Coordinates of C-alpha atoms and ligand atoms in Angstrom, one line a residue:
M648 CA 37.6 -36.2 14.5
T649 CA 34.7 -34.3 16.0
D650 CA 31.9 -36.3 17.4
M651 CA 30.0 -35.3 14.3
Q652 CA 31.4 -37.7 11.8
T653 CA 31.5 -36.5 8.2
R654 CA 30.0 -38.8 5.7
Q655 CA 33.3 -39.2 3.8
S656 CA 34.7 -41.2 6.6
A657 CA 31.7 -43.3 7.2
S658 CA 32.2 -46.9 8.1
V659 CA 29.5 -49.3 9.2
A660 CA 29.7 -50.4 12.8
R661 CA 31.3 -53.8 13.0
C662 CA 29.0 -55.1 15.7
S663 CA 25.9 -54.7 13.7
S664 CA 23.6 -57.6 14.2
A665 CA 22.0 -59.7 11.5
Q666 CA 19.1 -57.3 11.8
E667 CA 21.3 -54.3 11.0
R668 CA 23.0 -56.2 8.2
K669 CA 19.6 -57.1 6.8
W670 CA 18.5 -53.5 6.9
L671 CA 21.7 -52.2 5.4
S672 CA 22.1 -55.1 2.9
G673 CA 21.4 -54.2 -0.6
I674 CA 22.2 -50.6 -0.2
P675 CA 25.4 -50.1 -2.2
W676 CA 28.5 -49.2 -0.3
E677 CA 28.9 -46.0 -2.2
T678 CA 25.5 -44.9 -1.2
L679 CA 26.2 -45.6 2.4
L680 CA 29.6 -43.9 2.2
R681 CA 28.2 -40.9 0.4
R682 CA 24.9 -40.5 2.1
F683 CA 25.1 -41.6 5.7
A684 CA 27.9 -41.4 8.2
I685 CA 27.0 -44.4 10.2
L686 CA 29.8 -43.8 12.6
V687 CA 27.9 -45.1 15.6
P688 CA 30.9 -46.5 17.4
C689 CA 30.5 -50.2 18.2
I690 CA 30.3 -49.6 21.9
G691 CA 27.8 -46.8 21.2
L692 CA 25.7 -49.0 19.0
F693 CA 25.9 -51.8 21.4
A694 CA 24.9 -49.5 24.2
A695 CA 22.1 -48.0 22.1
C696 CA 20.9 -51.5 21.4
R697 CA 21.5 -52.6 25.0
T698 CA 19.4 -55.6 25.7
T699 CA 16.9 -55.5 28.5
G700 CA 16.0 -59.1 28.1
P701 CA 18.3 -62.1 28.7
A702 CA 21.9 -61.8 27.5
G703 CA 22.0 -62.4 23.7
A704 CA 20.5 -60.9 20.6
P705 CA 18.9 -57.5 21.3
S706 CA 15.3 -57.2 20.3
R707 CA 14.3 -56.2 16.8
A708 CA 12.8 -52.9 18.1
Q709 CA 16.0 -52.1 20.0
L710 CA 18.2 -52.7 17.0
R711 CA 15.9 -51.1 14.4
P712 CA 18.2 -48.3 13.3
T713 CA 16.5 -45.3 14.9
V714 CA 19.2 -43.1 13.5
F715 CA 18.6 -43.9 9.8
P716 CA 16.0 -41.3 8.8
G717 CA 13.6 -42.0 6.0
V718 CA 13.7 -38.5 4.5
V719 CA 12.1 -38.2 1.1
P720 CA 13.3 -36.5 -1.0
E721 CA 16.9 -37.4 -0.1
P722 CA 18.8 -34.3 1.1
V723 CA 21.9 -33.2 -0.6
S724 CA 24.0 -33.7 2.5
I725 CA 23.0 -35.5 5.7
T726 CA 25.4 -36.3 8.5
L727 CA 24.3 -38.5 11.4
A728 CA 26.1 -38.1 14.8
S729 CA 26.4 -40.0 18.0
G730 CA 25.1 -38.3 21.1
D731 CA 21.7 -37.9 22.7
A732 CA 18.6 -37.2 20.7
F733 CA 16.5 -34.0 20.7
V734 CA 13.2 -34.9 22.5
L735 CA 10.0 -32.9 22.2
T736 CA 8.6 -32.3 25.6
D737 CA 5.9 -30.1 27.2
S738 CA 8.5 -27.3 27.5
T739 CA 9.4 -27.4 23.8
S740 CA 8.8 -24.1 22.1
I741 CA 9.2 -22.7 18.5
V742 CA 11.4 -19.6 18.3
V743 CA 11.1 -17.2 15.3
D744 CA 11.6 -13.6 14.4
P745 CA 8.0 -12.4 14.8
G746 CA 8.7 -9.5 12.4
N747 CA 8.5 -11.9 9.4
A748 CA 4.9 -12.8 8.8
E749 CA 5.8 -15.7 6.4
V750 CA 8.2 -17.3 8.9
L751 CA 5.6 -16.8 11.7
R752 CA 3.1 -18.6 9.4
T753 CA 5.4 -21.5 9.0
A754 CA 6.0 -21.7 12.7
Q755 CA 2.2 -21.8 13.2
L756 CA 1.9 -24.6 10.6
L757 CA 4.6 -26.5 12.5
A758 CA 2.9 -25.9 15.8
S759 CA -0.4 -27.2 14.3
L760 CA 1.4 -30.4 13.4
L761 CA 3.1 -30.9 16.8
R762 CA 0.3 -29.9 19.2
P763 CA -2.5 -32.5 18.4
S764 CA -0.3 -35.6 18.5
T765 CA 1.9 -34.7 21.4
G766 CA -0.6 -32.8 23.5
F767 CA 2.1 -30.2 24.2
A768 CA 1.4 -26.5 24.2
V769 CA 4.3 -25.8 21.8
P770 CA 4.3 -22.0 22.3
I771 CA 5.8 -19.7 19.6
S772 CA 8.2 -17.2 21.1
S773 CA 10.5 -14.5 19.7
I774 CA 14.1 -14.8 18.8
G775 CA 16.1 -13.6 21.8
T776 CA 14.4 -15.8 24.3
S777 CA 16.1 -19.0 25.5
V778 CA 16.6 -21.5 22.7
R779 CA 17.2 -24.4 25.1
G780 CA 14.7 -27.1 24.1
A781 CA 13.5 -24.9 21.3
I782 CA 13.0 -25.4 17.6
V783 CA 14.5 -22.3 16.0
L784 CA 13.5 -21.1 12.5
R785 CA 15.8 -18.3 11.3
L786 CA 16.5 -16.5 8.1
S787 CA 20.2 -16.1 7.4
T788 CA 22.1 -15.2 4.3
D789 CA 23.6 -18.4 2.9
T790 CA 24.1 -18.2 -0.8
A791 CA 24.9 -21.9 -1.1
L792 CA 21.3 -22.7 -0.4
G793 CA 19.5 -20.7 -3.1
P794 CA 15.9 -19.5 -2.6
E795 CA 14.5 -22.9 -1.5
G796 CA 17.3 -24.6 0.4
Y797 CA 17.9 -24.9 4.1
R798 CA 20.2 -26.1 6.8
L799 CA 18.9 -28.3 9.7
A800 CA 20.9 -29.0 12.8
V801 CA 19.5 -31.3 15.5
W802 CA 21.2 -31.4 18.8
R803 CA 20.2 -32.7 22.2
D804 CA 19.1 -29.3 23.4
S805 CA 17.8 -27.6 20.3
V806 CA 16.8 -27.8 16.6
R807 CA 17.8 -25.1 14.3
V808 CA 16.5 -24.5 10.7
T809 CA 18.1 -21.7 8.8
A810 CA 17.5 -20.6 5.2
N811 CA 17.9 -17.6 2.9
A812 CA 14.2 -17.3 2.4
P813 CA 10.9 -18.4 4.1
A814 CA 10.4 -21.2 1.5
G815 CA 13.6 -22.8 2.6
L816 CA 12.5 -22.7 6.3
F817 CA 9.2 -24.4 5.2
H818 CA 11.2 -27.2 3.4
G819 CA 13.4 -27.6 6.4
V820 CA 10.4 -28.0 8.6
Q821 CA 9.1 -30.8 6.3
T822 CA 12.4 -32.6 6.8
L823 CA 12.2 -32.2 10.6
R824 CA 8.6 -33.5 10.3
Q825 CA 9.9 -36.6 8.6
L826 CA 12.7 -37.1 11.2
L827 CA 10.0 -37.3 14.0
P828 CA 8.2 -40.6 14.6
P829 CA 5.2 -41.1 12.2
Q830 CA 2.9 -40.7 15.2
I831 CA 3.5 -37.0 14.9
E832 CA 1.0 -37.0 12.1
S833 CA -1.8 -38.2 14.5
H834 CA -4.7 -35.8 14.9
M835 CA -5.2 -37.1 18.5
A836 CA -2.8 -37.0 21.4
L837 CA -0.8 -40.2 21.8
S838 CA 1.0 -41.1 25.0
A839 CA 4.0 -43.3 25.5
V840 CA 5.6 -42.1 22.3
A841 CA 9.3 -41.0 22.4
W842 CA 9.1 -37.8 20.4
R843 CA 12.7 -38.0 19.6
V844 CA 14.9 -36.8 16.7
S845 CA 18.4 -38.3 16.4
P846 CA 21.2 -35.8 16.1
V847 CA 21.9 -34.9 12.5
T848 CA 23.0 -32.0 10.3
I849 CA 21.5 -31.5 6.9
M850 CA 22.3 -29.1 4.1
D851 CA 19.7 -29.3 1.3
R852 CA 18.5 -27.5 -1.8
P853 CA 16.5 -28.6 -4.9
R854 CA 17.9 -29.7 -8.2
Y855 CA 15.0 -28.2 -10.2
S856 CA 12.9 -25.1 -9.4
W857 CA 9.7 -26.6 -11.0
R858 CA 8.7 -29.7 -8.9
G859 CA 5.1 -30.1 -9.9
A860 CA 1.9 -32.2 -10.0
M861 CA -1.1 -31.6 -12.2
L862 CA -4.7 -32.4 -11.2
D863 CA -7.3 -32.7 -13.9
V864 CA -10.5 -31.1 -12.3
A865 CA -12.2 -31.0 -15.7
R866 CA -12.9 -34.7 -16.5
H867 CA -14.1 -35.1 -12.9
F868 CA -14.6 -32.1 -10.7
F869 CA -12.8 -32.0 -7.3
T870 CA -14.0 -29.9 -4.4
V871 CA -11.9 -27.1 -2.8
R872 CA -11.3 -29.4 0.2
E873 CA -10.1 -32.2 -2.0
V874 CA -7.7 -29.9 -3.8
K875 CA -6.3 -28.8 -0.5
Q876 CA -5.8 -32.4 0.5
Y877 CA -3.6 -32.8 -2.6
V878 CA -1.7 -29.6 -1.8
D879 CA -0.9 -31.1 1.7
L880 CA 0.7 -34.2 0.0
L881 CA 2.8 -32.0 -2.3
A882 CA 4.0 -29.9 0.6
L883 CA 5.1 -32.9 2.6
Y884 CA 7.4 -33.9 -0.3
K885 CA 8.7 -30.3 -1.0
M886 CA 6.9 -30.1 -4.4
N887 CA 6.1 -26.5 -5.2
V888 CA 3.7 -26.4 -8.2
L889 CA 0.1 -27.5 -8.5
H890 CA -1.0 -27.2 -12.2
L891 CA -4.8 -27.2 -12.2
H892 CA -6.3 -28.5 -15.5
L893 CA -9.4 -26.2 -15.3
A894 CA -11.2 -26.8 -18.6
D895 CA -11.6 -29.6 -21.2
D896 CA -14.3 -31.1 -23.4
Q897 CA -16.3 -32.5 -20.4
G898 CA -16.3 -29.4 -18.2
W899 CA -15.4 -25.7 -17.6
R900 CA -14.4 -25.4 -13.9
I901 CA -13.8 -21.7 -13.1
E902 CA -16.1 -18.7 -13.0
I903 CA -15.3 -16.0 -15.6
K904 CA -17.5 -13.0 -14.8
S905 CA -17.4 -11.5 -18.3
R906 CA -18.3 -14.8 -19.9
P907 CA -21.0 -16.3 -17.6
K908 CA -22.0 -19.0 -20.1
L909 CA -18.7 -20.8 -19.7
T910 CA -19.8 -22.1 -16.3
A911 CA -23.6 -21.8 -16.8
A912 CA -23.5 -24.1 -19.9
G913 CA -20.1 -25.7 -19.6
S914 CA -19.8 -26.8 -16.0
V915 CA -23.0 -28.9 -15.6
T916 CA -21.6 -32.4 -16.1
Q917 CA -18.4 -34.5 -16.2
V918 CA -17.1 -37.9 -17.4
G919 CA -19.8 -40.5 -16.7
G920 CA -22.5 -37.9 -16.4
G921 CA -22.1 -36.7 -12.8
P922 CA -23.1 -33.2 -11.7
G923 CA -19.8 -31.6 -12.5
G924 CA -19.2 -28.2 -10.8
Y925 CA -16.9 -25.2 -10.9
Y926 CA -14.9 -22.9 -8.6
T927 CA -16.2 -19.4 -8.0
Q928 CA -13.5 -16.8 -8.2
D929 CA -13.5 -16.7 -4.4
E930 CA -13.1 -20.5 -4.2
Y931 CA -10.2 -20.4 -6.7
A932 CA -8.6 -17.6 -4.6
E933 CA -8.9 -19.8 -1.5
I934 CA -7.1 -22.6 -3.2
V935 CA -4.4 -20.2 -4.3
R936 CA -4.1 -18.8 -0.7
Y937 CA -3.9 -22.3 0.9
A938 CA -1.3 -23.5 -1.6
Q939 CA 0.8 -20.3 -1.3
E940 CA 1.1 -20.7 2.5
R941 CA 2.7 -24.1 1.8
Y942 CA 5.0 -22.7 -0.9
V943 CA 3.0 -24.4 -3.7
T944 CA 2.4 -22.2 -6.7
I945 CA -0.9 -22.7 -8.5
V946 CA -0.5 -22.8 -12.3
P947 CA -4.0 -22.5 -14.0
E948 CA -4.5 -24.2 -17.3
I949 CA -7.2 -23.4 -19.8
D950 CA -6.7 -26.0 -22.5
M951 CA -6.9 -24.3 -26.0
P952 CA -7.5 -24.4 -28.9
G953 CA -8.4 -28.1 -28.7
H954 CA -10.2 -29.7 -25.7
T955 CA -12.7 -26.8 -25.8
N956 CA -16.1 -28.5 -26.2
A957 CA -17.4 -27.3 -22.8
A958 CA -16.5 -23.7 -23.5
L959 CA -18.1 -23.9 -27.0
I960 CA -21.5 -25.0 -25.6
G961 CA -21.9 -21.4 -24.3
Y962 CA -20.1 -19.7 -27.2
P963 CA -20.7 -21.8 -30.3
E964 CA -20.0 -18.8 -32.6
I965 CA -16.3 -19.5 -32.2
S966 CA -16.5 -23.2 -32.7
C967 CA -14.6 -25.0 -35.5
S968 CA -15.3 -28.4 -33.9
V969 CA -16.1 -31.4 -36.0
R970 CA -19.4 -31.8 -34.2
P971 CA -21.9 -29.3 -32.7
P972 CA -20.8 -28.4 -29.1
A973 CA -23.0 -30.2 -26.5
P974 CA -22.5 -31.5 -22.9
Y975 CA -20.1 -34.5 -23.3
T976 CA -19.5 -37.2 -20.8
G977 CA -17.3 -39.6 -22.7
T978 CA -13.5 -39.7 -22.9
E979 CA -12.6 -39.2 -26.5
V980 CA -10.2 -36.4 -27.5
G981 CA -9.5 -34.3 -30.6
F982 CA -13.0 -33.5 -31.8
S983 CA -13.2 -29.8 -30.6
T984 CA -11.4 -26.6 -31.4
F985 CA -11.7 -22.8 -31.3
C986 CA -11.6 -21.2 -34.7
A987 CA -8.2 -19.6 -35.2
N988 CA -9.2 -16.9 -37.7
K989 CA -12.1 -15.2 -35.9
E990 CA -11.4 -12.0 -33.8
E991 CA -14.2 -13.2 -31.5
T992 CA -12.0 -16.1 -30.5
Y993 CA -9.3 -13.9 -29.2
A994 CA -11.7 -11.6 -27.5
L995 CA -12.9 -14.6 -25.4
V996 CA -9.3 -15.8 -24.8
D997 CA -8.5 -12.3 -23.6
D998 CA -11.4 -12.2 -21.2
V999 CA -10.5 -15.6 -19.8
V1000 CA -6.7 -14.9 -19.4
R1001 CA -7.3 -11.5 -17.9
E1002 CA -9.7 -12.6 -15.2
I1003 CA -7.7 -15.7 -14.2
A1004 CA -4.3 -13.9 -14.3
A1005 CA -5.8 -11.3 -11.9
L1006 CA -6.6 -14.1 -9.5
T1007 CA -3.2 -15.9 -9.8
P1008 CA -0.1 -14.5 -8.0
G1009 CA 2.1 -17.2 -9.7
R1010 CA 4.0 -16.2 -12.8
Y1011 CA 2.6 -18.7 -15.1
F1012 CA -0.6 -19.3 -17.3
H1013 CA -0.9 -22.7 -19.0
M1014 CA -2.8 -22.5 -22.3
G1015 CA -2.9 -26.2 -23.0
G1016 CA -2.3 -26.6 -26.8
D1017 CA -2.5 -30.4 -26.9
E1018 CA -4.2 -32.8 -29.3
N1019 CA -5.7 -30.6 -32.0
P1020 CA -5.9 -32.5 -35.3
I1021 CA -8.4 -30.1 -36.8
L1022 CA -6.6 -26.8 -37.3
S1023 CA -4.0 -26.5 -40.0
K1024 CA -0.4 -26.2 -38.9
E1025 CA -0.5 -22.5 -39.8
D1026 CA -3.8 -21.8 -38.0
Y1027 CA -2.6 -23.7 -34.9
A1028 CA 0.7 -21.7 -34.8
R1029 CA -1.2 -18.5 -35.3
F1030 CA -3.5 -19.3 -32.3
V1031 CA -0.5 -20.2 -30.1
E1032 CA 1.4 -17.1 -31.0
R1033 CA -1.6 -14.7 -30.5
T1034 CA -2.4 -16.4 -27.2
Q1035 CA 1.2 -16.1 -26.2
D1036 CA 0.9 -12.3 -26.7
I1037 CA -2.4 -12.1 -24.7
V1038 CA -0.8 -14.0 -21.8
A1039 CA 2.2 -11.7 -21.8
R1040 CA -0.1 -8.7 -22.0
H1041 CA -1.7 -9.9 -18.7
G1042 CA 1.7 -10.2 -17.1
K1043 CA 2.2 -14.0 -17.2
Q1044 CA 4.7 -16.4 -18.7
M1045 CA 3.0 -18.9 -21.0
V1046 CA 3.2 -22.7 -20.5
G1047 CA 1.9 -25.2 -23.0
W1048 CA 2.0 -28.9 -23.8
E1049 CA 4.8 -29.9 -26.1
E1050 CA 2.9 -29.2 -29.4
I1051 CA 3.3 -25.5 -28.9
A1052 CA 6.9 -25.9 -29.9
R1053 CA 5.6 -26.0 -33.5
A1054 CA 4.9 -22.2 -33.1
R1055 CA 7.4 -19.4 -32.6
L1056 CA 7.9 -19.1 -28.9
R1057 CA 9.1 -16.4 -26.6
P1058 CA 12.2 -17.3 -24.5
T1059 CA 10.1 -16.9 -21.4
T1060 CA 7.6 -19.6 -22.6
I1061 CA 7.8 -23.1 -21.3
A1062 CA 7.0 -26.3 -23.3
Q1063 CA 5.8 -29.3 -21.3
A1064 CA 7.0 -32.6 -22.8
W1065 CA 4.5 -35.4 -22.5
A1066 CA 3.8 -37.6 -25.5
T1067 CA 7.2 -37.8 -27.4
D1068 CA 10.8 -37.5 -26.5
S1069 CA 11.5 -35.0 -29.3
V1070 CA 8.7 -32.4 -30.0
A1071 CA 9.4 -30.3 -26.9
A1072 CA 13.1 -30.1 -27.9
A1073 CA 12.1 -27.7 -30.7
A1074 CA 11.3 -25.1 -28.0
V1075 CA 15.0 -25.0 -27.1
Q1076 CA 15.8 -23.1 -30.4
Y1077 CA 13.8 -20.1 -29.0
G1078 CA 15.6 -20.2 -25.7
A1079 CA 12.4 -21.6 -24.1
K1080 CA 12.7 -24.0 -21.2
V1081 CA 11.2 -27.5 -20.9
I1082 CA 9.2 -29.2 -18.2
L1083 CA 9.5 -33.0 -18.3
S1084 CA 6.3 -34.9 -17.9
P1085 CA 7.0 -38.0 -20.0
A1086 CA 3.8 -40.0 -20.0
K1087 CA 5.8 -43.3 -19.6
R1088 CA 7.3 -42.1 -16.3
T1089 CA 5.2 -39.4 -14.8
Y1090 CA 1.5 -39.9 -15.9
L1091 CA 0.0 -41.0 -12.6
D1092 CA -3.3 -41.9 -14.3
M1093 CA -1.5 -44.9 -15.7
K1094 CA -2.1 -48.2 -14.0
Y1095 CA 0.7 -49.6 -11.7
N1096 CA 0.3 -52.9 -13.5
Q1097 CA -2.3 -54.7 -15.6
T1098 CA -4.4 -55.6 -12.6
T1099 CA -4.8 -52.1 -11.2
E1100 CA -8.5 -51.3 -11.2
L1101 CA -8.1 -47.5 -11.7
G1102 CA -6.2 -45.7 -14.5
L1103 CA -5.3 -46.1 -18.1
T1104 CA -2.6 -48.0 -20.0
W1105 CA -2.2 -46.1 -23.3
A1106 CA 1.3 -44.8 -22.4
A1107 CA 2.5 -47.6 -20.1
V1108 CA 1.9 -49.3 -16.9
I1109 CA 4.1 -47.5 -14.3
E1110 CA 5.3 -49.3 -11.1
V1111 CA 7.0 -47.2 -8.5
R1112 CA 10.5 -48.0 -9.8
D1113 CA 9.5 -46.9 -13.3
A1114 CA 8.5 -43.5 -11.9
Y1115 CA 11.8 -43.3 -9.9
D1116 CA 14.6 -44.7 -12.0
W1117 CA 15.3 -42.1 -14.7
D1118 CA 17.3 -39.0 -15.2
P1119 CA 15.6 -36.0 -16.7
A1120 CA 18.9 -34.6 -18.0
T1121 CA 19.4 -37.5 -20.3
Y1122 CA 15.8 -38.5 -21.0
M1123 CA 15.1 -36.4 -24.2
K1124 CA 17.1 -35.9 -27.3
G1125 CA 18.2 -32.3 -27.6
V1126 CA 17.2 -31.4 -24.1
T1127 CA 19.9 -31.1 -21.5
E1128 CA 20.0 -30.1 -17.9
S1129 CA 20.3 -26.4 -18.7
N1130 CA 17.1 -26.5 -20.8
I1131 CA 15.1 -28.1 -18.1
V1132 CA 13.1 -26.1 -15.5
G1133 CA 11.7 -29.2 -13.8
V1134 CA 9.5 -32.2 -13.6
E1135 CA 5.8 -32.5 -13.2
A1136 CA 3.5 -35.5 -12.5
P1137 CA 0.1 -35.1 -14.1
I1138 CA -3.0 -37.1 -13.0
W1139 CA -5.8 -37.1 -15.5
S1140 CA -9.2 -37.8 -14.1
E1141 CA -11.0 -39.8 -16.7
T1142 CA -11.0 -42.8 -14.4
V1143 CA -10.9 -41.2 -10.9
R1144 CA -13.7 -39.1 -9.4
N1145 CA -12.6 -38.4 -5.8
I1146 CA -9.5 -37.6 -3.9
T1147 CA -9.2 -41.1 -2.4
A1148 CA -8.9 -42.6 -5.9
V1149 CA -6.4 -39.8 -6.8
Q1150 CA -4.3 -40.7 -3.7
Y1151 CA -4.3 -44.4 -4.7
L1152 CA -2.8 -43.6 -8.1
A1153 CA -0.6 -40.9 -6.8
M1154 CA 0.9 -42.6 -3.8
P1155 CA 3.7 -43.8 -3.7
R1156 CA 4.7 -42.7 -7.2
L1157 CA 4.4 -39.0 -6.2
P1158 CA 7.2 -39.0 -3.6
A1159 CA 9.3 -41.0 -6.1
L1160 CA 8.9 -38.2 -8.6
A1161 CA 9.4 -35.6 -5.9
E1162 CA 12.8 -37.2 -5.3
V1163 CA 13.5 -37.1 -9.1
A1164 CA 12.8 -33.4 -9.1
W1165 CA 14.6 -32.5 -5.8
A1166 CA 17.6 -34.7 -5.3
P1167 CA 21.0 -34.6 -7.1
Q1168 CA 21.2 -37.3 -9.7
S1169 CA 24.3 -38.6 -7.8
A1170 CA 22.2 -39.1 -4.7
R1171 CA 19.6 -41.2 -6.4
N1172 CA 19.5 -44.9 -5.6
W1173 CA 16.5 -47.1 -6.0
D1174 CA 17.3 -49.6 -3.1
A1175 CA 18.0 -46.8 -0.7
F1176 CA 14.9 -44.8 -1.8
S1177 CA 12.7 -47.9 -1.5
R1178 CA 13.8 -48.5 2.1
R1179 CA 13.3 -44.8 3.0
L1180 CA 9.9 -44.8 1.4
A1181 CA 8.8 -47.9 3.3
T1182 CA 9.1 -46.0 6.5
H1183 CA 6.5 -43.5 5.3
A1184 CA 3.5 -46.0 5.3
P1185 CA 2.7 -45.5 9.0
R1186 CA 2.8 -41.7 8.3
W1187 CA 0.3 -42.1 5.5
N1188 CA -1.9 -44.2 7.8
F1189 CA -2.0 -41.5 10.4
L1190 CA -2.7 -38.9 7.7
G1191 CA -5.5 -41.1 6.3
V1192 CA -3.9 -41.1 2.9
N1193 CA -4.9 -43.9 0.5
Y1194 CA -2.0 -45.6 -1.2
Y1195 CA -0.9 -48.7 -3.2
R1196 CA 1.2 -51.1 -1.3
S1197 CA 3.6 -51.8 -4.2
P1198 CA 5.4 -55.2 -4.0
Q1199 CA 8.5 -53.3 -5.0
I1200 CA 8.7 -51.6 -1.6
P1201 CA 9.9 -53.3 1.6
W1202 CA 7.0 -52.0 3.7
Ligands
LIG218 N1 -3.6 -37.1 -23.2 C1 -4.4 -35.9 -23.1 C2 -5.1 -35.7 -21.8 C3 -5.6 -37.0 -21.1 C4 -4.5 -38.0 -21.1 C5 -4.9 -39.2 -20.3 C6 -2.3 -34.7 -22.6 C7 -1.4 -33.5 -22.7 C8 -4.1 -38.3 -22.5 N2 -3.4 -34.8 -23.2 O1 -1.9 -35.7 -21.9 O2 -6.2 -34.8 -22.0 O3 -6.7 -37.5 -21.9 O4 -3.8 -40.0 -20.0

């Protein structure tokens, strides 16, 4: 057997102390056997835990398993090995192929993580120079990994991340980040930290290609800086879609040059009466750029035909709402709609889709489609189908909330399940795919429990385990794994008005859903996840991320 033990032959070291047994207790054997090769030979473990104090039980710190990484999402394959750790020092460099601008960008992002906390220079040098003591990021054809997967090998004298594509290298770097001590996230240099990574090899790739979060910037407006902070969280957990809910009854949040009254009249307030706001097209482009560098695709949503009160303040001639459009600061839904039988309506839709599509490199445009009790079934279907044609004409694939499945869909269209476990299934008949956002599991604007100050309860109260313990492939009748493009966690902002409040509701349920979307179902285990997640709290503290200390997690 090589010194790299394969996970199949894992066996727990016999000399583990009560501390070790405590840490390992509760994690089912099959998880340990499948997920971690804990083949630290007794003598090795005893040596690693060698006591410096009086003979007898080693200290808690010495025994704390430094080789059991708290990687979230759980990788497909992770093999721990004995041997010396890789240690970041002032001679550590990052080695890349300078010819690939994307890979160089990822190297720069890694360097900007490592430099502040370690105080090391961490130079970036070209492939071909010595790799001793280096972190090597390299593209290599490896079809087993797909477009987002990676391999990560940590040895005493080097770290190597390889992938088919730059996105995979970026994801491998996030795993390396999580294998480093949480102090690595510090924005100020810390001394007396062992910047060590235990020897490990990982092969990893995502289960779903759509691993998303949605931020409602319409009920309450969030600044560009706050949106970037949310993108940072998604990137840490390998999520790759940020769906921005840019318009609703309470606010229109993006400049449309050919329709200036959308922002002039529609952006001036928000829930509760605050000042509202909107993104200029340059600001929206900056959000897109920032997200793209972190392999997060921005999916813009203009909710139509319902949830359109803010748009109709400026353009009341296409209103078929049940009340005259006016600035609205409440939280009711279902009282506004575009008319479906006026050509002026589709002229406005075309202007909006054209301008936003031109600013959006991602393939998708989300047209909303939810909660419209006003239009007849026929008129609603007509609106969805004409909008679907407009979106296609501007080069995008349409996404819509599950109700759009009541219209005839293109096979490229995606229905987003949220309220029921059946409506979106109708999309499958057209060959359309489904995103799973079941409100009872993924709506992060739901309270954790009845005492949570922020959030709503109409769908459920959702503790961390509720967000984690489900299988998308078996969740909906008539929707199987092959129909599913992915999972998305919306956070609606009726009750949250700044990013700190968003983080409180999002963390730690967002990493739970990131694991639902990334890890193989066979690798999912609540006990193991909860222990891995607990090790992330110090990381969030260094990052200044607000979070809910759920009693379900062994912090
Ligand atoms: N449902 C509405 C949202 C928001 C939400 C709050 C969808 C698709 C309730 N529509 O979810 O606008 O009000 O939890």
